Structures are given as structure tokens and as C-alpha cells.
């Protein structure tokens, strides 16, 4: 793996390199409001790193990123919520849609390290078990990666 001028990661794995690299390159040009700070590939999983708030305003940006990863051939996606401080119903909807899309193509999506507020929302909605939420990114990768 190498980083380009935007800090995006260049991939050396199974997904369609051209599609995924183009998507990651766009992340560097979208500005501060984008909830995705980067995407890395680790042991066959695409790891999407989030920060800030995931809400009505910026959830479509995450949705586009996840769909681009799926279209690019990624079949295992880990959403690293370490830097996520808030997630509303629209953000939850994006995660659910991506989970369903991954499941439909034989893949999977997991969520790692949400803070206590996001975790409480996931627990109240019943998504904490569905999304395979774990306390740390490493726990998810150890369980989910090949």
C-alpha cells in the first residue's frame, strides 16, 4: 500500500483497483464536511475511517463511498467509527443499506469502536448485534479479516 498526494491509499489487493482508487482520490477533494477521512485495505477488508457527525447533511457522502467500494469489488467492509461523535437516523439508514448490499453480494459489513453516544443509539435500535459492533478496530479485523 502507498499513499498518493491527497493521503489516499493506493490498493494492492483483490478489489478493482481503478474503481476503488478513483473513489479514494475523490475523498481528498471533498472538504472538511466529508465524514470519511480515509479508506485502507487490511487483510482483504476495506476499512472506512469516519470522523465527526454522520447526519442528514453528510450521510449521502458515506453512502456514495460505501457503494463505490461495493461496485469496486470489495466484499468485506469495516466502518471504523473511532472518530464518529454523532449518528442520526439517516446515518443509521446508510449503514443498514450498505449492510444489506454487502450481504446481497455475499459480503459483509461490520462497525468498529463507536463512542458511547453512538453505541447507545445502536443498542436502542437493535443494530449493535446486526452490525457486529466491537469495542476496537483490531477486534473487528481479527474476527472479520482473512
XYZ file of C-alpha atoms in Angstrom:
146
model
C 0.000 0.000 0.000
C 1.147 3.536 -0.795
C -0.364 6.964 -0.218
C -0.943 9.482 -3.002
C -0.652 13.278 -2.724
C -4.099 13.518 -1.097
C -3.179 10.999 1.604
C -5.452 8.404 -0.002
C -4.300 4.841 -0.013
C -3.361 3.020 -3.196
C -4.571 -0.551 -3.128
C -2.728 -3.775 -3.790
C -5.499 -6.316 -3.232
C -8.396 -8.097 -4.943
C -10.909 -5.252 -5.476
C -10.987 -3.435 -8.836
C -8.022 -1.137 -8.248
C -9.077 1.533 -10.712
C -12.581 1.987 -9.323
C -11.528 1.930 -5.683
C -8.516 4.212 -6.200
C -10.692 6.738 -8.063
C -13.181 6.734 -5.194
C -10.462 7.211 -2.590
C -8.847 10.019 -4.605
C -12.186 11.872 -4.589
C -12.217 11.774 -0.774
C -9.251 14.135 -0.667
C -11.119 16.714 -2.747
C -14.448 16.782 -0.885
C -13.517 19.031 2.010
C -13.884 19.062 5.768
C -17.570 18.102 5.942
C -16.986 14.655 4.461
C -17.425 12.057 7.228
C -14.814 9.728 5.672
C -11.207 10.568 6.483
C -9.760 7.686 4.517
C -10.076 4.135 3.290
C -7.436 1.472 3.771
C -7.256 -2.190 2.842
C -6.080 -4.575 5.534
C -6.089 -8.368 5.180
C -8.748 -8.239 2.480
C -11.058 -5.784 4.254
C -11.769 -2.224 3.192
C -11.592 -0.089 6.340
C -13.583 3.152 6.097
C -12.424 5.654 8.727
C -15.070 8.133 9.954
C -14.906 11.345 11.956
C -17.273 13.986 13.258
C -21.008 13.713 12.785
C -22.914 11.424 10.444
C -26.228 13.104 9.781
C -28.733 14.215 7.157
C -26.214 16.685 5.775
C -23.293 14.354 5.092
C -24.621 10.767 5.285
C -25.054 10.662 1.477
C -21.275 11.146 1.174
C -20.676 7.997 3.240
C -23.363 6.205 1.238
C -21.582 7.042 -2.027
C -18.248 5.873 -0.596
C -19.693 2.537 0.532
C -21.496 1.943 -2.771
C -18.302 2.772 -4.678
C -16.418 0.204 -2.583
C -19.058 -2.439 -3.298
C -19.073 -1.565 -7.013
C -15.273 -1.726 -6.931
C -15.386 -5.348 -5.788
C -14.921 -5.023 -2.024
C -16.804 -7.773 -0.226
C -15.789 -7.059 3.369
C -16.068 -3.546 4.732
C -15.241 -2.386 8.242
C -16.558 1.025 9.264
C -14.122 2.472 11.807
C -16.285 4.732 13.964
C -13.462 5.673 16.338
C -13.719 9.346 15.350
C -17.504 9.427 14.953
C -19.203 11.591 17.588
C -22.841 11.505 16.404
C -25.045 9.429 14.125
C -28.688 10.235 13.349
C -31.349 8.054 11.721
C -30.177 8.969 8.225
C -26.651 7.817 9.084
C -28.052 4.595 10.522
C -30.030 4.126 7.309
C -26.830 4.395 5.272
C -25.174 1.717 7.411
C -28.224 -0.552 7.094
C -28.398 -0.078 3.311
C -24.691 -0.863 2.958
C -25.051 -3.905 5.221
C -27.901 -5.215 3.032
C -25.996 -4.516 -0.191
C -22.902 -6.318 1.118
C -24.986 -9.272 2.301
C -26.738 -9.485 -1.088
C -23.413 -9.828 -2.913
C -22.045 -12.405 -0.488
C -20.027 -9.969 1.583
C -20.342 -8.321 4.958
C -20.095 -5.043 6.811
C -19.002 -4.545 10.435
C -18.761 -1.499 12.694
C -15.792 -0.847 14.976
C -15.238 1.325 18.041
C -18.233 3.669 18.231
C -18.197 6.120 21.133
C -20.707 5.716 23.973
C -23.312 8.007 22.394
C -23.260 6.265 19.026
C -23.170 2.878 20.785
C -26.278 3.819 22.808
C -28.123 4.679 19.591
C -27.067 1.374 18.034
C -28.179 -0.511 21.140
C -31.598 1.221 21.208
C -32.213 0.407 17.547
C -31.046 -3.205 17.802
C -28.259 -2.616 15.284
C -25.424 -3.325 17.693
C -25.612 -7.088 17.066
C -26.634 -6.884 13.399
C -23.612 -4.745 12.509
C -21.229 -6.876 14.588
C -20.129 -3.889 16.681
C -16.905 -4.364 18.650
C -15.026 -2.093 21.035
C -11.909 -1.741 18.902
C -10.967 -1.805 15.251
C -8.477 -4.567 15.974
C -11.226 -6.818 17.400
C -13.289 -6.458 14.239
C -10.301 -7.072 11.982
C -9.261 -10.148 13.953
C -12.761 -11.622 13.602
C -13.602 -10.437 10.097
C -10.386 -10.362 8.059
C -8.902 -13.370 6.312
